[in-house]
């Protein structure tokens, strides 16, 4: 849920920013890579489609 709030408040977040937002929330043994990839890909797709994320037109 904290990642959802982060994305809502930071729709132009970079991969390092997404990863930093997750520190301390879940196990780091995987490095969060799949989750970071999924969030970054979703934000990229939202930007390409001109969608609104967190009230901000991306």
CSV table of N, CA and C in Angstrom, one decimal:
chain,number,residue,atom,x,y,z
A,1,UNK,N,0.8,-1.2,0.0
A,1,UNK,CA,0.0,0.0,0.0
A,1,UNK,C,0.9,1.3,0.0
A,2,UNK,N,2.0,1.2,0.7
A,2,UNK,CA,2.8,2.4,0.7
A,2,UNK,C,3.4,2.7,-0.7
A,3,UNK,N,3.6,1.6,-1.5
A,3,UNK,CA,4.1,1.8,-2.9
A,3,UNK,C,3.0,2.4,-3.7
A,4,UNK,N,1.7,2.0,-3.5
A,4,UNK,CA,0.6,2.6,-4.2
A,4,UNK,C,0.5,4.1,-3.9
A,5,UNK,N,0.7,4.5,-2.7
A,5,UNK,CA,0.7,5.9,-2.3
A,5,UNK,C,1.9,6.6,-2.9
A,6,UNK,N,3.0,6.0,-2.9
A,6,UNK,CA,4.2,6.6,-3.5
A,6,UNK,C,4.0,6.9,-5.0
A,7,UNK,N,3.5,5.9,-5.7
A,7,UNK,CA,3.2,6.1,-7.2
A,7,UNK,C,2.2,7.2,-7.4
A,8,UNK,N,1.1,7.2,-6.6
A,8,UNK,CA,0.1,8.2,-6.7
A,8,UNK,C,0.7,9.6,-6.6
A,9,UNK,N,1.7,9.7,-5.6
A,9,UNK,CA,2.3,11.0,-5.3
A,9,UNK,C,3.5,11.3,-6.2
A,10,UNK,N,4.0,10.3,-6.9
A,10,UNK,CA,5.2,10.4,-7.7
A,10,UNK,C,5.1,9.7,-9.1
A,11,UNK,N,4.1,10.1,-9.9
A,11,UNK,CA,3.9,9.4,-11.2
A,11,UNK,C,5.0,9.4,-12.2
A,12,UNK,N,6.0,10.2,-11.9
A,12,UNK,CA,7.2,10.3,-12.8
A,12,UNK,C,8.4,9.6,-12.2
A,13,UNK,N,8.2,8.8,-11.2
A,13,UNK,CA,9.3,8.2,-10.5
A,13,UNK,C,10.2,7.3,-11.4
A,14,UNK,N,11.5,7.4,-11.1
A,14,UNK,CA,12.4,6.5,-11.8
A,14,UNK,C,12.5,5.2,-11.1
A,15,UNK,N,13.2,4.2,-11.8
A,15,UNK,CA,13.4,2.9,-11.1
A,15,UNK,C,14.1,3.0,-9.8
A,16,UNK,N,15.2,3.8,-9.7
A,16,UNK,CA,15.9,3.9,-8.4
A,16,UNK,C,14.9,4.5,-7.3
A,17,UNK,N,14.1,5.5,-7.7
A,17,UNK,CA,13.2,6.1,-6.7
A,17,UNK,C,12.1,5.1,-6.3
A,18,UNK,N,11.6,4.2,-7.2
A,18,UNK,CA,10.7,3.2,-6.9
A,18,UNK,C,11.3,2.2,-5.9
A,19,UNK,N,12.5,1.8,-6.2
A,19,UNK,CA,13.2,0.8,-5.3
A,19,UNK,C,13.4,1.4,-3.9
A,20,UNK,N,13.8,2.7,-3.9
A,20,UNK,CA,14.1,3.4,-2.6
A,20,UNK,C,12.8,3.5,-1.8
A,21,UNK,N,11.7,3.6,-2.5
A,21,UNK,CA,10.4,3.7,-1.8
A,21,UNK,C,10.0,2.4,-1.1
A,22,UNK,N,10.6,1.3,-1.5
A,22,UNK,CA,10.2,0.0,-1.0
A,22,UNK,C,11.1,-0.4,0.2
A,23,UNK,N,12.2,0.3,0.4
A,23,UNK,CA,13.1,-0.2,1.5
A,23,UNK,C,12.4,-0.3,2.8
A,24,UNK,N,12.6,-1.4,3.4
A,24,UNK,CA,12.0,-1.7,4.7
A,24,UNK,C,10.6,-2.2,4.7
A,25,UNK,N,10.0,-2.3,3.6
A,25,UNK,CA,8.6,-2.8,3.5
A,25,UNK,C,8.5,-4.3,3.3
A,26,UNK,N,9.4,-4.9,2.5
A,26,UNK,CA,9.3,-6.3,2.2
A,26,UNK,C,10.7,-6.9,2.2
A,27,UNK,N,10.8,-8.2,2.2
A,27,UNK,CA,12.1,-8.9,2.1
A,27,UNK,C,12.9,-8.4,0.9
A,28,UNK,N,14.2,-8.1,1.2
A,28,UNK,CA,15.1,-7.6,0.2
A,28,UNK,C,15.9,-8.7,-0.6
A,29,UNK,N,15.6,-10.0,-0.3
A,29,UNK,CA,16.4,-11.0,-0.8
A,29,UNK,C,16.4,-11.1,-2.3
A,30,UNK,N,15.3,-10.6,-2.9
A,30,UNK,CA,15.2,-10.6,-4.4
A,30,UNK,C,15.6,-9.3,-5.0
A,31,UNK,N,15.9,-8.3,-4.2
A,31,UNK,CA,16.3,-7.0,-4.7
A,31,UNK,C,15.1,-6.2,-5.3
A,32,UNK,N,13.9,-6.7,-5.1
A,32,UNK,CA,12.6,-6.1,-5.5
A,32,UNK,C,12.6,-5.9,-7.0
A,33,UNK,N,13.5,-6.6,-7.8
A,33,UNK,CA,13.6,-6.3,-9.2
A,33,UNK,C,12.3,-6.5,-10.0
A,34,UNK,N,11.6,-7.6,-9.7
A,34,UNK,CA,10.3,-7.9,-10.5
A,34,UNK,C,9.2,-6.8,-10.1
A,35,UNK,N,9.2,-6.5,-8.9
A,35,UNK,CA,8.2,-5.5,-8.5
A,35,UNK,C,8.5,-4.1,-9.1
A,36,UNK,N,9.8,-3.7,-9.0
A,36,UNK,CA,10.3,-2.5,-9.6
A,36,UNK,C,10.0,-2.5,-11.1
A,37,UNK,N,10.3,-3.6,-11.8
A,37,UNK,CA,10.0,-3.7,-13.2
A,37,UNK,C,8.5,-3.5,-13.5
A,38,UNK,N,7.7,-4.2,-12.7
A,38,UNK,CA,6.2,-4.1,-12.9
A,38,UNK,C,5.7,-2.7,-12.8
A,39,UNK,N,6.2,-2.0,-11.7
A,39,UNK,CA,5.7,-0.6,-11.4
A,39,UNK,C,6.2,0.3,-12.5
A,40,UNK,N,7.5,0.2,-12.9
A,40,UNK,CA,8.1,1.1,-13.9
A,40,UNK,C,7.4,0.9,-15.2
A,41,UNK,N,7.2,-0.4,-15.6
A,41,UNK,CA,6.5,-0.7,-16.8
A,41,UNK,C,5.1,-0.1,-16.9
A,42,UNK,N,4.4,-0.3,-15.7
A,42,UNK,CA,3.0,0.3,-15.6
A,42,UNK,C,3.0,1.8,-15.8
A,43,UNK,N,4.0,2.5,-15.1
A,43,UNK,CA,4.1,3.9,-15.3
A,43,UNK,C,4.4,4.3,-16.7
A,44,UNK,N,5.3,3.6,-17.4
A,44,UNK,CA,5.6,3.8,-18.8
A,44,UNK,C,4.4,3.7,-19.6
A,45,UNK,N,3.6,2.7,-19.4
A,45,UNK,CA,2.4,2.4,-20.2
A,45,UNK,C,1.4,3.5,-20.0
A,46,UNK,N,1.3,4.0,-18.7
A,46,UNK,CA,0.3,5.0,-18.4
A,46,UNK,C,0.7,6.3,-19.1
A,47,UNK,N,2.0,6.6,-19.1
A,47,UNK,CA,2.5,7.8,-19.8
A,47,UNK,C,2.2,7.8,-21.3
A,48,UNK,N,2.5,6.6,-21.9
A,48,UNK,CA,2.3,6.5,-23.3
A,48,UNK,C,0.8,6.6,-23.7
A,49,UNK,N,-0.1,6.1,-22.8
A,49,UNK,CA,-1.5,6.2,-23.0
A,49,UNK,C,-2.1,7.5,-22.6
A,50,UNK,N,-1.3,8.4,-21.9
A,50,UNK,CA,-1.8,9.7,-21.5
A,50,UNK,C,-2.8,9.6,-20.3
A,51,UNK,N,-2.6,8.5,-19.5
A,51,UNK,CA,-3.5,8.3,-18.4
A,51,UNK,C,-3.2,9.3,-17.2
A,52,UNK,N,-4.2,9.3,-16.3
A,52,UNK,CA,-4.0,10.1,-15.1
A,52,UNK,C,-3.6,9.2,-14.0
A,53,UNK,N,-2.5,9.5,-13.3
A,53,UNK,CA,-2.1,8.8,-12.1
A,53,UNK,C,-2.0,9.7,-10.9
A,54,UNK,N,-2.7,9.4,-9.9
A,54,UNK,CA,-2.7,10.2,-8.7
A,54,UNK,C,-3.2,11.6,-9.0
A,55,UNK,N,-4.1,11.8,-9.9
A,55,UNK,CA,-4.7,13.1,-10.2
A,55,UNK,C,-3.8,13.9,-11.1
A,56,UNK,N,-2.7,13.3,-11.6
A,56,UNK,CA,-1.7,14.0,-12.5
A,56,UNK,C,-1.7,13.4,-13.8
A,57,UNK,N,-2.0,14.1,-14.9
A,57,UNK,CA,-2.0,13.6,-16.2
A,57,UNK,C,-0.5,13.3,-16.6
A,58,UNK,N,-0.2,12.0,-16.8
A,58,UNK,CA,1.1,11.6,-17.1
A,58,UNK,C,1.2,11.4,-18.6
